[in-house]
CSV table of C-alpha atoms in Angstrom, one decimal:
chain,number,residue,atom,x,y,z
I,254,MET,CA,0.0,0.0,0.0
I,255,ILE,CA,1.3,3.4,-0.9
I,256,LYS,CA,1.4,5.4,2.3
I,257,ARG,CA,2.4,8.8,0.9
I,258,ILE,CA,3.9,10.5,-2.1
I,259,LEU,CA,5.5,13.8,-1.5
I,260,SER,CA,7.6,16.1,-3.7
I,261,PHE,CA,9.5,19.3,-3.0
I,262,SER,CA,11.9,21.8,-4.3
I,263,LYS,CA,13.6,24.8,-2.8
I,264,GLY,CA,10.8,26.8,-1.0
I,265,ASP,CA,7.9,24.5,-2.0
I,266,SER,CA,6.4,21.1,-1.3
I,267,MET,CA,3.3,19.2,-2.0
I,268,SER,CA,1.5,15.9,-1.2
I,269,HIS,CA,0.3,13.8,-4.2
I,270,GLU,CA,-2.4,11.3,-4.7
I,271,VAL,CA,-1.3,7.8,-4.3
I,272,ASN,CA,-0.8,7.3,-8.0
I,273,MET,CA,2.8,6.9,-8.9
I,274,GLU,CA,2.6,7.6,-12.6
I,275,LYS,CA,0.5,10.8,-12.1
I,276,ALA,CA,2.7,11.9,-9.2
I,277,ILE,CA,5.9,11.6,-11.2
I,278,GLU,CA,4.4,13.9,-13.9
I,279,GLU,CA,3.6,16.5,-11.1
I,280,ASN,CA,7.0,16.1,-9.4
I,281,LEU,CA,8.3,19.4,-8.1
I,282,GLY,CA,11.9,18.2,-8.2
I,283,ILE,CA,12.7,15.7,-5.4
I,284,MET,CA,10.1,13.0,-4.8
I,285,TRP,CA,9.5,10.6,-1.9
I,286,ILE,CA,7.4,7.5,-2.3
I,287,ASP,CA,6.6,5.6,0.9
I,288,ILE,CA,5.2,2.1,0.6
I,289,ILE,CA,4.0,0.0,3.6
I,290,ASP,CA,3.1,-3.7,3.2
I,291,PRO,CA,3.9,-3.7,-0.5
I,292,LYS,CA,1.8,-5.6,-3.0
I,293,ILE,CA,3.6,-7.3,-5.9
I,294,GLU,CA,1.7,-5.1,-8.4
I,295,GLU,CA,3.1,-1.9,-6.7
I,296,LEU,CA,6.7,-3.3,-6.8
I,297,ASN,CA,6.4,-4.4,-10.4
I,298,LEU,CA,5.3,-0.8,-11.2
I,299,LEU,CA,8.3,0.5,-9.4
I,300,GLN,CA,10.5,-1.8,-11.4
I,301,ARG,CA,8.9,-0.7,-14.6
I,302,LEU,CA,9.1,3.0,-13.8
I,303,PHE,CA,12.6,3.1,-12.3
I,304,GLN,CA,14.2,0.0,-13.9
I,305,PHE,CA,15.2,-1.4,-10.5
I,306,HIS,CA,17.0,-4.8,-10.4
I,307,PRO,CA,14.7,-7.7,-9.9
I,308,LEU,CA,16.7,-9.0,-6.9
I,309,THR,CA,16.1,-5.7,-5.1
I,310,ILE,CA,12.3,-6.2,-5.7
I,311,GLU,CA,12.6,-9.7,-4.3
I,312,ASP,CA,14.4,-8.4,-1.2
I,313,CYS,CA,11.6,-5.9,-0.6
I,314,LEU,CA,9.0,-8.7,-0.6
I,315,GLU,CA,10.9,-11.1,1.6
I,316,ALA,CA,11.4,-10.2,5.3
I,317,ASN,CA,14.4,-11.1,7.4
I,318,GLN,CA,17.0,-9.8,5.0
I,319,ARG,CA,20.5,-8.9,6.2
I,320,PRO,CA,21.4,-5.2,6.3
I,321,LYS,CA,23.1,-4.3,3.0
I,322,LEU,CA,24.2,-1.5,0.7
I,323,GLU,CA,24.3,-2.1,-3.0
I,324,ASP,CA,25.4,0.4,-5.6
I,325,TYR,CA,23.7,0.1,-9.0
I,326,THR,CA,25.4,3.2,-10.4
I,327,ASP,CA,22.3,5.3,-11.0
I,328,TYR,CA,20.7,4.3,-7.6
I,329,LEU,CA,21.7,2.9,-4.2
I,330,PHE,CA,19.7,0.1,-2.6
I,331,ILE,CA,19.8,0.0,1.2
I,332,ILE,CA,18.3,-2.5,3.6
I,333,LEU,CA,18.2,-1.7,7.3
I,334,VAL,CA,16.9,-3.8,10.2
I,335,GLY,CA,15.3,-2.3,13.2
I,336,VAL,CA,13.8,-3.8,16.4
I,337,ARG,CA,10.3,-3.2,17.6
I,338,LYS,CA,7.9,-4.4,20.3
I,339,LYS,CA,5.6,-7.1,19.1
I,340,PRO,CA,2.1,-5.7,18.6
I,341,GLU,CA,-0.9,-7.4,20.3
I,342,GLU,CA,1.3,-9.4,22.7
I,343,GLU,CA,0.3,-9.7,26.4
I,344,GLU,CA,4.0,-10.1,27.3
I,345,GLU,CA,6.4,-7.5,26.0
I,346,GLU,CA,8.7,-9.0,23.4
I,347,LEU,CA,11.0,-7.7,20.7
I,348,GLU,CA,11.2,-8.7,17.0
I,349,PRO,CA,13.2,-7.4,14.0
I,350,TYR,CA,11.7,-5.5,11.1
I,351,GLN,CA,13.2,-4.1,7.9
I,352,ILE,CA,13.0,-1.1,5.8
I,353,ALA,CA,14.3,-0.9,2.2
I,354,ILE,CA,15.4,2.4,0.7
I,355,TYR,CA,16.0,3.2,-3.0
I,356,LEU,CA,18.1,6.4,-3.4
I,357,LYS,CA,18.1,7.9,-6.9
I,358,GLU,CA,19.2,11.4,-7.9
I,359,ASN,CA,15.7,12.9,-7.6
I,360,PHE,CA,13.8,10.1,-5.9
I,361,VAL,CA,13.7,8.3,-2.6
I,362,ILE,CA,11.5,5.2,-2.3
I,363,THR,CA,11.0,3.5,1.1
I,364,VAL,CA,9.5,0.0,1.3
I,365,ARG,CA,8.5,-1.0,4.8
I,366,GLU,CA,6.8,-4.0,6.5
I,367,LYS,CA,3.1,-3.8,7.5
I,368,ARG,CA,3.2,-3.4,11.2
I,369,GLY,CA,4.9,-0.5,12.9
I,370,GLY,CA,8.5,-0.4,14.0
I,371,MET,CA,9.0,3.2,13.1
I,372,SER,CA,7.0,6.2,12.1
I,373,LEU,CA,8.1,8.6,9.4
I,374,LYS,CA,5.5,11.2,10.3
I,375,THR,CA,8.1,13.6,11.5
I,376,VAL,CA,9.9,13.6,8.2
I,377,HIS,CA,6.5,13.9,6.4
I,378,ASN,CA,5.6,17.0,8.5
I,379,LYS,CA,9.0,18.6,7.9
I,380,ILE,CA,8.5,18.4,4.2
I,381,LEU,CA,4.9,19.7,4.2
I,382,LEU,CA,5.8,22.5,6.7
I,383,LYS,CA,8.5,23.5,4.3
I,384,ASN,CA,11.5,22.9,6.6
I,385,THR,CA,14.2,24.7,4.7
I,386,ARG,CA,16.9,22.3,5.9
I,387,ILE,CA,15.3,19.5,3.9
I,388,LEU,CA,13.9,21.6,1.0
I,389,ASN,CA,17.2,23.2,0.2
I,390,GLN,CA,19.0,19.8,0.0
I,391,ARG,CA,18.9,16.9,-2.5
I,392,ALA,CA,17.5,13.4,-2.2
I,393,ALA,CA,20.5,12.2,-0.2
I,394,PHE,CA,19.5,14.5,2.7
I,395,LEU,CA,16.0,13.2,2.7
I,396,THR,CA,17.5,9.7,2.9
I,397,TYR,CA,19.6,10.8,5.8
I,398,SER,CA,16.5,12.2,7.6
I,399,ILE,CA,14.8,8.8,7.2
I,400,ILE,CA,17.8,6.8,8.4
I,401,ASP,CA,18.2,9.2,11.3
I,402,THR,CA,14.6,8.7,12.4
I,403,PHE,CA,15.2,4.9,12.0
I,404,ILE,CA,18.3,5.0,14.3
I,405,ASP,CA,16.4,7.2,16.8
I,406,GLY,CA,14.1,4.2,17.2
I,407,TYR,CA,17.0,2.2,18.6
I,408,LEU,CA,18.0,5.0,21.0
I,409,GLU,CA,14.5,5.5,22.3
I,410,LEU,CA,14.1,1.8,22.9
I,411,LEU,CA,17.5,1.7,24.7
I,412,GLU,CA,16.4,4.7,26.8
I,413,GLU,CA,13.4,2.8,28.0
I,414,ILE,CA,15.6,-0.2,28.9
I,415,GLU,CA,18.0,2.1,30.7
I,416,ASP,CA,15.2,3.5,32.9
I,417,GLU,CA,14.1,0.0,33.8
I,418,ILE,CA,17.7,-1.0,34.6
I,419,GLU,CA,18.2,2.0,36.9
I,420,GLU,CA,15.0,1.0,38.7
I,421,MET,CA,16.1,-2.6,39.0
I,422,GLU,CA,19.6,-1.5,40.3
I,423,GLU,CA,17.8,0.4,43.1
I,424,ILE,CA,15.6,-2.5,44.0
I,425,VAL,CA,18.3,-5.2,44.0
I,426,VAL,CA,20.3,-3.3,46.6
I,427,HIS,CA,17.4,-2.7,49.0
I,428,LYS,CA,14.8,-5.3,48.4
I,429,PRO,CA,15.7,-8.1,45.9
I,430,LYS,CA,12.9,-10.3,44.8
I,431,ARG,CA,12.7,-13.4,42.6
I,432,ASP,CA,10.7,-11.7,39.8
I,433,LEU,CA,13.5,-9.2,39.5
I,434,LEU,CA,15.9,-11.9,38.4
I,435,ASP,CA,13.3,-13.1,35.8
I,436,ARG,CA,13.0,-9.6,34.4
I,437,THR,CA,16.7,-9.2,34.3
I,438,PHE,CA,17.0,-12.2,32.0
I,439,ASP,CA,14.2,-10.9,29.8
I,440,LEU,CA,16.1,-7.6,29.4
I,441,ARG,CA,19.3,-9.4,28.6
I,442,THR,CA,17.5,-11.3,25.9
I,443,TYR,CA,16.2,-7.9,24.5
I,444,ILE,CA,19.7,-6.5,24.5
I,445,LEU,CA,21.0,-9.5,22.6
I,446,ILE,CA,18.3,-9.0,20.0
I,447,ILE,CA,19.3,-5.4,19.7
I,448,ILE,CA,23.0,-6.1,19.4
I,449,LYS,CA,22.4,-8.8,16.8
I,450,ALA,CA,20.4,-6.3,14.7
I,451,ILE,CA,22.8,-3.4,15.2
I,452,ARG,CA,26.2,-4.9,14.5
I,453,PRO,CA,25.8,-5.7,10.8
I,454,GLN,CA,24.5,-2.2,10.1
I,455,ARG,CA,27.6,-0.5,11.3
I,456,ALA,CA,29.3,-1.5,8.0
I,457,VAL,CA,26.4,-0.3,6.0
I,458,LEU,CA,26.2,3.1,7.6
I,459,ARG,CA,30.0,3.4,7.5
I,460,SER,CA,29.9,2.8,3.8
I,461,LEU,CA,27.3,5.5,3.3
I,462,SER,CA,29.4,8.0,5.2
I,463,ILE,CA,32.4,7.4,2.9
I,464,GLU,CA,30.5,6.4,-0.3
I,465,ASP,CA,32.1,7.7,-3.4
I,466,SER,CA,28.9,8.2,-5.4
I,467,ASN,CA,27.4,11.1,-7.3
I,468,LEU,CA,24.2,10.4,-5.4
I,469,ILE,CA,25.8,11.5,-2.1
I,470,SER,CA,27.5,14.9,-2.3
I,471,SER,CA,30.4,16.0,-0.1
I,472,LEU,CA,27.9,18.3,1.7
I,473,ALA,CA,25.6,15.3,2.6
I,474,GLN,CA,28.4,12.9,3.7
I,475,PRO,CA,28.9,14.6,7.1
I,476,TYR,CA,25.2,13.9,7.9
I,477,PHE,CA,25.7,10.2,7.1
I,478,SER,CA,28.7,10.2,9.4
I,479,ASP,CA,26.4,11.6,12.0
I,480,VAL,CA,24.0,8.6,11.8
I,481,TYR,CA,27.0,6.3,11.7
I,482,ASP,CA,28.1,7.8,15.1
I,483,HIS,CA,24.5,7.2,16.3
I,484,ILE,CA,24.6,3.5,15.5
I,485,LEU,CA,28.0,3.2,17.2
I,486,GLU,CA,26.4,5.0,20.2
I,487,ALA,CA,23.5,2.5,20.2
I,488,ASN,CA,26.0,-0.4,20.0
I,489,ASP,CA,28.1,0.9,22.9
I,490,LEU,CA,25.0,1.5,25.0
I,491,SER,CA,23.8,-2.0,24.3
I,492,ALA,CA,27.1,-3.4,25.5
I,493,THR,CA,27.1,-1.2,28.6
I,494,TYR,CA,23.5,-2.2,29.5
I,495,ARG,CA,24.4,-5.9,29.0
I,496,GLU,CA,27.2,-5.5,31.6
I,497,ARG,CA,24.9,-3.7,34.0
I,498,LEU,CA,22.4,-6.5,33.8
I,499,SER,CA,25.1,-9.0,34.5
I,500,SER,CA,26.1,-6.9,37.5
I,501,ILE,CA,22.4,-7.0,38.7
I,502,VAL,CA,22.4,-10.8,38.5
I,503,GLU,CA,25.7,-11.0,40.5
I,504,VAL,CA,24.4,-8.6,43.2
I,505,TYR,CA,21.1,-10.5,43.4
I,506,LEU,CA,22.9,-13.9,43.8
I,507,SER,CA,25.3,-12.4,46.4
I,508,SER,CA,22.4,-10.9,48.3
I,509,ALA,CA,20.5,-14.3,48.2
I,510,SER,CA,23.7,-16.1,49.4
I,511,ASN,CA,24.1,-13.6,52.2
I,512,LYS,CA,20.5,-14.0,53.2
I,513,MET,CA,20.9,-17.8,53.2
I,514,ASN,CA,24.0,-17.4,55.4
I,515,ASP,CA,22.1,-15.2,57.8
I,516,THR,CA,19.3,-17.7,58.0
I,517,MET,CA,21.7,-20.6,58.7
I,518,ARG,CA,23.5,-18.5,61.3
I,519,LEU,CA,20.3,-17.7,63.1
I,520,ILE,CA,19.4,-21.4,63.1
I,521,ALA,CA,22.8,-22.2,64.6
I,522,VAL,CA,22.4,-19.6,67.3
I,523,LEU,CA,18.9,-20.8,68.2
I,524,THR,CA,20.2,-24.3,68.3
I,525,ALA,CA,23.1,-23.4,70.6
I,526,VAL,CA,20.8,-21.3,72.9
I,527,ILE,CA,18.2,-24.1,73.2
I,528,THR,CA,20.3,-27.3,73.3
I,529,ILE,CA,22.2,-26.8,76.5
I,530,PRO,CA,19.2,-25.6,78.6
I,531,ASN,CA,17.1,-28.3,77.1
I,532,LEU,CA,19.8,-30.9,78.0
I,533,LEU,CA,19.9,-29.6,81.6
I,534,ALA,CA,16.2,-29.6,81.9
I,535,SER,CA,16.0,-33.2,80.7
I,536,ILE,CA,18.6,-34.4,83.2
I,537,GLY,CA,17.2,-32.3,86.1
I,538,GLY,CA,13.6,-33.3,85.3
I,539,VAL,CA,14.4,-36.8,86.4
I,540,ASN,CA,15.0,-35.5,90.0
I,541,PHE,CA,11.9,-33.4,90.1
I,542,ARG,CA,8.9,-35.6,89.6
I,543,ASP,CA,5.3,-35.8,90.8
I,544,PHE,CA,4.7,-32.0,91.1
I,545,SER,CA,1.0,-32.5,91.6
I,546,GLU,CA,1.6,-34.8,94.5
I,547,ASN,CA,4.5,-32.9,96.0
I,548,PRO,CA,3.7,-29.2,95.6
I,549,GLU,CA,6.3,-28.5,98.4
I,550,ILE,CA,9.0,-29.0,95.7
I,551,PHE,CA,8.3,-25.4,94.6
I,552,LEU,CA,9.3,-24.3,98.1
I,553,GLN,CA,12.6,-26.1,98.1
I,554,ALA,CA,15.9,-24.3,97.4
I,555,PRO,CA,17.4,-27.0,95.1
I,556,PHE,CA,14.5,-26.6,92.6
I,557,TRP,CA,15.0,-22.8,92.3
I,558,ILE,CA,18.7,-23.2,92.2
I,559,PHE,CA,18.3,-25.5,89.2
I,560,ILE,CA,16.0,-23.1,87.4
I,561,ALA,CA,18.3,-20.2,88.1
I,562,SER,CA,21.3,-22.2,86.7
I,563,ILE,CA,19.4,-22.9,83.5
I,564,ILE,CA,18.6,-19.2,83.1
I,565,ILE,CA,22.2,-18.1,83.9
I,566,ILE,CA,23.7,-20.6,81.5
I,567,THR,CA,21.3,-19.4,78.8
I,568,ILE,CA,22.3,-15.8,79.4
I,569,ILE,CA,26.0,-16.7,79.3
I,570,ILE,CA,25.5,-18.5,75.9
I,571,VAL,CA,23.7,-15.5,74.5
I,572,LEU,CA,26.4,-13.1,75.7
I,573,ILE,CA,29.1,-15.3,74.2
I,574,ILE,CA,27.3,-15.4,70.9
I,575,ARG,CA,26.9,-11.6,70.9
I,576,ARG,CA,30.6,-11.2,71.8
I,577,MET,CA,31.5,-13.4,68.8
I,578,GLU,CA,29.1,-11.3,66.7
I,579,LEU,CA,27.4,-14.3,65.3
């Protein structure tokens, strides 16, 4: 489905009907065709109008392609892979998605998967609101704006993960819980998915920043260097967050081990406190029988001396344990 067709020149821009052939006739100078969930008929029309290589059309139809940059002399074909939250899932999960970009001298064509992942509404609005930064540039700058929006999706997702990591770091120190460990492993899985998606794209964006092509001018190359820096930043952040999550696991396990040691120490202390008095009571109890028949026992000194000795021994044991800081 054709999502939008826009064209612009210096100082002017317009939105076209979703009819490629008619829009091309009305083109103001630079045209952007944005296609979501492409139909084979639309891609065949693209191939006929722009003479795109059949293999690039095939790549647009098939998901799960590797990031790539292919130079076909009069146009560049770029595939980038992003990461999005799965829609309509009760449990938050991440999955990859792809965007294909054709860059010609006066045309930019984006082909995206059906469901989300990124919004190009910001770029759309900049063109229609006649943002001079875009209107005064060529198609390469529009391509940069699209890729920059794409990379921002990674940074926004990583920012959400960072906020959650900071919250977890606070919890693990003061009140660690079992579900915290489960969430930590979930986030580590997300980070691995992000790293797996980012790493192959570093080479693609690096190539764009140094591409020796008449489609990317020397004025545009610094902008592509900027998005290359952003993908490196996303890669570095992912590695850092992965290490922080590992640290959270280590702190949790250490805390659990300390808690177990405290429990065992408490059991040992209680055992020491109870065992000796209990032993004395067992031995002494043999000599004090038939309390109901001989209530005068409670008036005899030996009985109270025996009780006092149990209490004193218990106090001594407690003092020894406290002195040993057990």
